[in-house]
Amino acid sequence: MRSIRVFLVIATLATLVLVVFVAAVQGYRSSMAEAESLFDSQLQELAQFAVNLRGDHPISNGQPIHIAYQLWQPQADGSATLLARSSNASSTALVELTPGFGYANFAGYRWRTYVHLVEQDNLIAVAAARTDVRFQLAENVILEAILPVVIGLPLSGLLIWLIVGKGLGPLRELAARLREKEYRDLSPVTLATQPRELDQVLNSVNGLLTRLNDAFEREKRFASDAAHELRTPISVLKLQLHNLEQQHPDHSEELRQLHDGIQRMQHLVEQILALYRSAPEQFSASFRPVNLHNLAASVIAEMYAEFETRGQSIELLGDTDAASVTVEGDPFALQTLLANLLANANKYTPAGGHILVEVAAAAGAVIVRVEDNGPGIAGQDRERIFERFHRVSGDRHDSGQPGCGLGLAIVKNIAELHQAHIEVTHSRFASGACFSVTFPALSNSSSPASLPKRDNTGNLS
Ligand code: ADP
């Protein structure tokens, strides 16, 4: 069944046609019975009328062609003499002259006959009426009863179509509510008016959403709990490694590799925790005005040694006017966002490269750009790099740089929490990537009281 609406309209119309048909057949039969008895009494009247014609009009011409009569006088020898007849009746008896109703065929038609015996006058009147006229009348009665219904069928179809459409409204509303749902929104679906028939569907859908929500929560908690639990053994490992390095300076190469491995593990654990904490449903924001230029300067200062180690130049450009580059945000989260973008620029730009950070005021917005002259990011990868654990060309990155593919997912989470938009383009250098994050300017952004709030499902509103 492709469409419930089409099915209901066709089924209702078919039922209507069937009911009308049965009613018409029944009506036809009762109309026929009515017509029969009406015509039969007319036939009797005609026979009585014929009795009065004796001698006056031996052959009458004036009668309608669908009736005929004969007037006979029975004789002592058993024969009968014709006294009068209509012009369409022959001179021989139309039927056997025994009283009562019967049928006869003459003049090319079938006739209903009535033989009337008048004993005191010794007369027999035969009256006949064409049966096709009777049927015609009954058919006309039926046709007149059915015709309005047949003509009204398209209108009924249209009305049923509209009524069924209205009745299916709650189904459409349910579909729209499910379609409009954000992918993170697992809150129960409610309808403006909820018909009883949809109770089961809604209960099942809402039950499924609740179970999914619980499962996602458990999965997220598991990852963050696991990462949290791993922190202590990793610290212990690092301490023991440090002791080993002191005791076995001759194994410095092997121990250095072990150190790198533990370092990477620690980075991964910290990234998983940062991702969990920057998820909208976990993020505990402390929004206040933040001067992005000053924040960028302090992050660069903190990371300066890493750029220096790789012989990279780093420059901070843009507006220093505090009012125009201030946004409403969480300083710690914004610092993480800038640090992740700068760490990537530092990792993926070859030694001796250039990195540019710009904080600029635009109409109603503050834009932070982090650009480099590294390998850049091809068009087809520009969306996917924000997915969790996605690294261009997989685990073994072309650059040989270690990473776990979570840095940009964290950046994206933080940007969303600040109602900021992030995009990747080609940098202003001959090669390289440019990450631009566009924040609503302080005057444009919501007041702290109306900043993203979490509803009871943990989603931001
Ligand atoms: P990670 O750096 O740990 O792999 P990210 O989520 O920070 O994870 O980055 C995802 C991927 O995006 C990286 O693996 C890298 O391929 C690409 N990428 C990020 N920043 C840059 C950049 N500045 N230049 C080139 N590629 C980049």
mmCIF file of C-alpha atoms in Angstrom, residues 1-222:
data_model
loop_
_atom_site.group_PDB
_atom_site.id
_atom_site.type_symbol
_atom_site.label_atom_id
_atom_site.label_comp_id
_atom_site.label_asym_id
_atom_site.label_seq_id
_atom_site.Cartn_x
_atom_site.Cartn_y
_atom_site.Cartn_z
ATOM 1 C CA MET A 1 0.000 0.000 0.000
ATOM 2 C CA ARG A 2 1.736 3.144 -1.264
ATOM 3 C CA SER A 3 -0.572 5.740 0.300
ATOM 4 C CA ILE A 4 -3.005 5.306 3.176
ATOM 5 C CA ARG A 5 -4.910 8.334 1.895
ATOM 6 C CA VAL A 6 -5.389 6.915 -1.624
ATOM 7 C CA PHE A 7 -6.331 3.532 -0.148
ATOM 8 C CA LEU A 8 -8.946 5.047 2.184
ATOM 9 C CA VAL A 9 -10.450 7.204 -0.568
ATOM 10 C CA ILE A 10 -10.685 4.280 -3.022
ATOM 11 C CA ALA A 11 -12.037 1.909 -0.346
ATOM 12 C CA THR A 12 -14.670 4.430 0.827
ATOM 13 C CA LEU A 13 -15.752 5.254 -2.723
ATOM 14 C CA ALA A 14 -15.947 1.558 -3.630
ATOM 15 C CA THR A 15 -18.090 0.911 -0.533
ATOM 16 C CA LEU A 16 -20.299 3.847 -1.457
ATOM 17 C CA VAL A 17 -20.727 2.577 -5.035
ATOM 18 C CA LEU A 18 -21.510 -0.942 -3.759
ATOM 19 C CA VAL A 19 -24.122 0.346 -1.287
ATOM 20 C CA VAL A 20 -25.701 2.528 -3.985
ATOM 21 C CA PHE A 21 -25.720 -0.426 -6.404
ATOM 22 C CA VAL A 22 -27.398 -2.772 -3.898
ATOM 23 C CA ALA A 23 -29.908 -0.029 -3.005
ATOM 24 C CA ALA A 24 -30.569 0.523 -6.737
ATOM 25 C CA VAL A 25 -31.207 -3.201 -7.361
ATOM 26 C CA GLN A 26 -33.521 -3.337 -4.365
ATOM 27 C CA GLY A 27 -35.197 -0.101 -5.500
ATOM 28 C CA TYR A 28 -35.579 -1.476 -9.031
ATOM 29 C CA ARG A 29 -37.305 -4.608 -7.765
ATOM 30 C CA SER A 30 -39.704 -2.721 -5.493
ATOM 31 C CA SER A 31 -40.374 -0.110 -8.245
ATOM 32 C CA MET A 32 -41.137 -2.941 -10.647
ATOM 33 C CA ALA A 33 -43.569 -4.524 -8.176
ATOM 34 C CA GLU A 34 -45.189 -1.083 -7.633
ATOM 35 C CA ALA A 35 -45.432 -0.507 -11.378
ATOM 36 C CA GLU A 36 -46.873 -4.004 -11.932
ATOM 37 C CA SER A 37 -49.705 -3.565 -9.475
ATOM 38 C CA LEU A 38 -50.394 -0.013 -10.715
ATOM 39 C CA PHE A 39 -50.511 -1.140 -14.350
ATOM 40 C CA ASP A 40 -52.584 -4.213 -13.517
ATOM 41 C CA SER A 41 -55.255 -2.073 -11.854
ATOM 42 C CA GLN A 42 -55.173 0.253 -14.893
ATOM 43 C CA LEU A 43 -55.603 -2.811 -17.086
ATOM 44 C CA GLN A 44 -58.664 -3.838 -15.088
ATOM 45 C CA GLU A 45 -60.109 -0.329 -15.515
ATOM 46 C CA LEU A 46 -59.424 -0.553 -19.248
ATOM 47 C CA ALA A 47 -61.292 -3.867 -19.439
ATOM 48 C CA GLN A 48 -64.288 -2.332 -17.627
ATOM 49 C CA PHE A 49 -64.131 0.627 -19.992
ATOM 50 C CA ALA A 50 -64.110 -1.730 -22.993
ATOM 51 C CA VAL A 51 -67.346 -3.286 -21.750
ATOM 52 C CA ASN A 52 -69.095 0.082 -22.194
ATOM 53 C CA LEU A 53 -67.964 0.347 -25.832
ATOM 54 C CA ARG A 54 -70.252 -2.388 -27.051
ATOM 55 C CA GLY A 55 -71.942 -1.402 -30.333
ATOM 56 C CA ASP A 56 -70.781 2.260 -30.254
ATOM 57 C CA HIS A 57 -67.236 1.971 -31.618
ATOM 58 C CA PRO A 58 -66.676 -1.391 -33.267
ATOM 59 C CA ILE A 59 -63.123 -0.295 -34.217
ATOM 60 C CA SER A 60 -61.606 2.481 -32.129
ATOM 61 C CA ASN A 61 -58.635 4.491 -33.433
ATOM 62 C CA GLY A 62 -58.101 7.041 -30.728
ATOM 63 C CA GLN A 63 -56.387 4.923 -28.064
ATOM 64 C CA PRO A 64 -52.609 5.110 -27.314
ATOM 65 C CA ILE A 65 -50.656 2.460 -29.182
ATOM 66 C CA HIS A 66 -49.347 0.796 -25.998
ATOM 67 C CA ILE A 67 -52.805 -0.415 -24.950
ATOM 68 C CA ALA A 68 -55.291 -2.593 -26.818
ATOM 69 C CA TYR A 69 -58.662 -4.157 -26.100
ATOM 70 C CA GLN A 70 -61.321 -6.481 -27.492
ATOM 71 C CA LEU A 71 -64.941 -6.992 -26.481
ATOM 72 C CA TRP A 72 -66.366 -10.461 -27.064
ATOM 73 C CA GLN A 73 -69.808 -11.985 -26.723
ATOM 74 C CA PRO A 74 -69.736 -15.729 -25.993
ATOM 75 C CA GLN A 75 -72.208 -17.812 -28.034
ATOM 76 C CA ALA A 76 -74.109 -20.928 -27.064
ATOM 77 C CA ASP A 77 -71.974 -23.128 -29.364
ATOM 78 C CA GLY A 78 -68.822 -22.203 -27.486
ATOM 79 C CA SER A 79 -67.582 -19.633 -30.027
ATOM 80 C CA ALA A 80 -67.481 -15.866 -29.373
ATOM 81 C CA THR A 81 -68.390 -12.848 -31.480
ATOM 82 C CA LEU A 82 -66.154 -9.820 -31.554
ATOM 83 C CA LEU A 83 -68.240 -6.727 -30.694
ATOM 84 C CA ALA A 84 -65.544 -4.078 -30.507
ATOM 85 C CA ARG A 85 -61.732 -3.745 -30.619
ATOM 86 C CA SER A 86 -59.022 -1.160 -30.717
ATOM 87 C CA SER A 87 -57.419 -0.642 -34.110
ATOM 88 C CA ASN A 88 -54.117 -2.250 -32.999
ATOM 89 C CA ALA A 89 -55.900 -5.419 -31.853
ATOM 90 C CA SER A 90 -56.561 -8.167 -34.396
ATOM 91 C CA SER A 91 -59.990 -9.729 -35.035
ATOM 92 C CA THR A 92 -58.922 -12.999 -33.438
ATOM 93 C CA ALA A 93 -58.754 -13.381 -29.656
ATOM 94 C CA LEU A 94 -55.563 -11.841 -28.205
ATOM 95 C CA VAL A 95 -55.512 -14.503 -25.473
ATOM 96 C CA GLU A 96 -57.596 -17.430 -24.401
ATOM 97 C CA LEU A 97 -60.863 -15.983 -23.098
ATOM 98 C CA THR A 98 -60.547 -17.272 -19.522
ATOM 99 C CA PRO A 99 -60.821 -14.548 -16.860
ATOM 100 C CA GLY A 100 -57.686 -13.247 -15.187
ATOM 101 C CA PHE A 101 -54.224 -11.883 -15.966
ATOM 102 C CA GLY A 102 -51.858 -13.351 -18.519
ATOM 103 C CA TYR A 103 -49.303 -12.549 -21.228
ATOM 104 C CA ALA A 104 -49.562 -12.530 -25.016
ATOM 105 C CA ASN A 105 -47.295 -11.683 -27.970
ATOM 106 C CA PHE A 106 -48.721 -9.665 -30.844
ATOM 107 C CA ALA A 107 -47.926 -6.615 -32.977
ATOM 108 C CA GLY A 108 -44.229 -7.282 -32.374
ATOM 109 C CA TYR A 109 -44.398 -6.696 -28.580
ATOM 110 C CA ARG A 110 -44.988 -8.586 -25.384
ATOM 111 C CA TRP A 111 -48.257 -7.585 -23.688
ATOM 112 C CA ARG A 112 -49.749 -8.005 -20.252
ATOM 113 C CA THR A 113 -53.407 -9.061 -20.637
ATOM 114 C CA TYR A 114 -56.523 -9.093 -18.512
ATOM 115 C CA VAL A 115 -59.681 -10.986 -19.399
ATOM 116 C CA HIS A 116 -62.782 -9.598 -17.675
ATOM 117 C CA LEU A 117 -66.007 -11.631 -17.657
ATOM 118 C CA VAL A 118 -69.305 -9.741 -17.163
ATOM 119 C CA GLU A 119 -71.739 -12.589 -16.581
ATOM 120 C CA GLN A 120 -75.023 -10.631 -16.342
ATOM 121 C CA ASP A 121 -74.339 -8.987 -19.771
ATOM 122 C CA ASN A 122 -72.741 -12.127 -21.249
ATOM 123 C CA LEU A 123 -69.641 -10.165 -22.292
ATOM 124 C CA ILE A 124 -65.892 -10.757 -22.142
ATOM 125 C CA ALA A 125 -63.533 -7.771 -22.274
ATOM 126 C CA VAL A 126 -59.853 -8.292 -23.046
ATOM 127 C CA ALA A 127 -57.474 -5.463 -22.119
ATOM 128 C CA ALA A 128 -53.740 -5.498 -22.980
ATOM 129 C CA ALA A 129 -50.827 -3.191 -22.179
ATOM 130 C CA ARG A 130 -47.261 -3.362 -23.510
ATOM 131 C CA THR A 131 -44.850 -4.693 -20.879
ATOM 132 C CA ASP A 132 -41.859 -2.672 -22.183
ATOM 133 C CA VAL A 133 -43.654 0.527 -21.121
ATOM 134 C CA ARG A 134 -43.865 -0.815 -17.575
ATOM 135 C CA PHE A 135 -40.138 -1.591 -17.517
ATOM 136 C CA GLN A 136 -39.370 1.806 -18.965
ATOM 137 C CA LEU A 137 -41.208 3.485 -16.134
ATOM 138 C CA ALA A 138 -39.447 1.443 -13.446
ATOM 139 C CA GLU A 139 -36.075 2.133 -15.096
ATOM 140 C CA ASN A 140 -36.800 5.851 -15.163
ATOM 141 C CA VAL A 141 -37.602 5.822 -11.443
ATOM 142 C CA ILE A 142 -34.345 4.007 -10.647
ATOM 143 C CA LEU A 143 -32.287 6.185 -12.969
ATOM 144 C CA GLU A 144 -33.588 9.315 -11.346
ATOM 145 C CA ALA A 145 -32.692 7.928 -7.944
ATOM 146 C CA ILE A 146 -29.162 6.836 -8.977
ATOM 147 C CA LEU A 147 -28.196 9.710 -11.239
ATOM 148 C CA PRO A 148 -27.566 12.279 -8.466
ATOM 149 C CA VAL A 149 -25.350 9.750 -6.645
ATOM 150 C CA VAL A 150 -23.330 8.984 -9.824
ATOM 151 C CA ILE A 151 -22.943 12.668 -10.635
ATOM 152 C CA GLY A 152 -22.030 13.316 -6.988
ATOM 153 C CA LEU A 153 -19.298 10.622 -6.924
ATOM 154 C CA PRO A 154 -16.414 12.953 -7.937
ATOM 155 C CA LEU A 155 -17.572 15.465 -5.335
ATOM 156 C CA SER A 156 -17.824 12.695 -2.730
ATOM 157 C CA GLY A 157 -14.329 11.573 -3.763
ATOM 158 C CA LEU A 158 -12.979 15.100 -3.264
ATOM 159 C CA LEU A 159 -14.693 15.463 0.113
ATOM 160 C CA ILE A 160 -13.441 12.064 1.288
ATOM 161 C CA TRP A 161 -9.922 13.010 0.065
ATOM 162 C CA LEU A 162 -9.996 16.209 2.129
ATOM 163 C CA ILE A 163 -11.504 14.533 5.201
ATOM 164 C CA VAL A 164 -9.004 11.657 5.112
ATOM 165 C CA GLY A 165 -6.188 14.202 4.621
ATOM 166 C CA LYS A 166 -7.354 16.049 7.726
ATOM 167 C CA GLY A 167 -7.656 12.773 9.649
ATOM 168 C CA LEU A 168 -4.067 11.857 8.715
ATOM 169 C CA GLY A 169 -2.795 15.263 9.947
ATOM 170 C CA PRO A 170 -1.378 13.869 13.213
ATOM 171 C CA LEU A 171 0.654 11.301 11.220
ATOM 172 C CA ARG A 172 2.114 14.118 9.110
ATOM 173 C CA GLU A 173 2.851 16.091 12.279
ATOM 174 C CA LEU A 174 4.621 13.074 13.786
ATOM 175 C CA ALA A 175 6.740 12.703 10.628
ATOM 176 C CA ALA A 176 7.591 16.430 10.717
ATOM 177 C CA ARG A 177 8.565 16.297 14.436
ATOM 178 C CA LEU A 178 10.872 13.339 13.743
ATOM 179 C CA ARG A 179 12.326 15.031 10.639
ATOM 180 C CA GLU A 180 12.996 18.291 12.486
ATOM 181 C CA LYS A 181 14.858 16.549 15.285
ATOM 182 C CA GLU A 182 18.508 17.468 15.658
ATOM 183 C CA TYR A 183 20.712 14.385 15.508
ATOM 184 C CA ARG A 184 21.590 14.835 19.191
ATOM 185 C CA ASP A 185 18.013 15.440 20.280
ATOM 186 C CA LEU A 186 16.704 12.204 21.752
ATOM 187 C CA SER A 187 13.923 13.841 23.766
ATOM 188 C CA PRO A 188 10.412 12.321 23.542
ATOM 189 C CA VAL A 189 8.176 13.444 20.676
ATOM 190 C CA THR A 190 4.918 15.188 21.588
ATOM 191 C CA LEU A 191 2.069 16.175 19.260
ATOM 192 C CA ALA A 192 -0.276 19.147 19.550
ATOM 193 C CA THR A 193 -3.246 16.783 19.390
ATOM 194 C CA GLN A 194 -2.571 13.125 19.922
ATOM 195 C CA PRO A 195 -5.217 10.750 18.555
ATOM 196 C CA ARG A 196 -5.709 7.435 20.387
ATOM 197 C CA GLU A 197 -4.637 5.504 17.271
ATOM 198 C CA LEU A 198 -1.138 7.018 17.477
ATOM 199 C CA ASP A 199 -0.652 6.236 21.180
ATOM 200 C CA GLN A 200 1.092 2.955 20.447
ATOM 201 C CA VAL A 201 3.324 4.384 17.701
ATOM 202 C CA LEU A 202 4.315 7.355 19.869
ATOM 203 C CA ASN A 203 4.940 5.177 22.911
ATOM 204 C CA SER A 204 7.169 2.894 20.843
ATOM 205 C CA VAL A 205 9.063 5.789 19.225
ATOM 206 C CA ASN A 206 9.529 7.557 22.557
ATOM 207 C CA GLY A 207 10.553 4.310 24.235
ATOM 208 C CA LEU A 208 13.159 3.793 21.514
ATOM 209 C CA LEU A 209 14.439 7.373 21.875
ATOM 210 C CA THR A 210 14.772 6.960 25.642
ATOM 211 C CA ARG A 211 16.645 3.685 25.248
ATOM 212 C CA LEU A 212 18.933 5.262 22.623
ATOM 213 C CA ASN A 213 19.556 8.244 24.886
ATOM 214 C CA ASP A 214 20.477 5.947 27.786
ATOM 215 C CA ALA A 215 22.743 3.892 25.535
ATOM 216 C CA PHE A 216 24.530 7.011 24.205
ATOM 217 C CA GLU A 217 24.940 8.350 27.729
ATOM 218 C CA ARG A 218 26.408 5.053 28.898
ATOM 219 C CA GLU A 219 28.735 4.931 25.881
ATOM 220 C CA LYS A 220 29.948 8.495 26.464
ATOM 221 C CA ARG A 221 30.351 7.952 30.192
ATOM 222 C CA PHE A 222 32.256 4.753 29.528
#
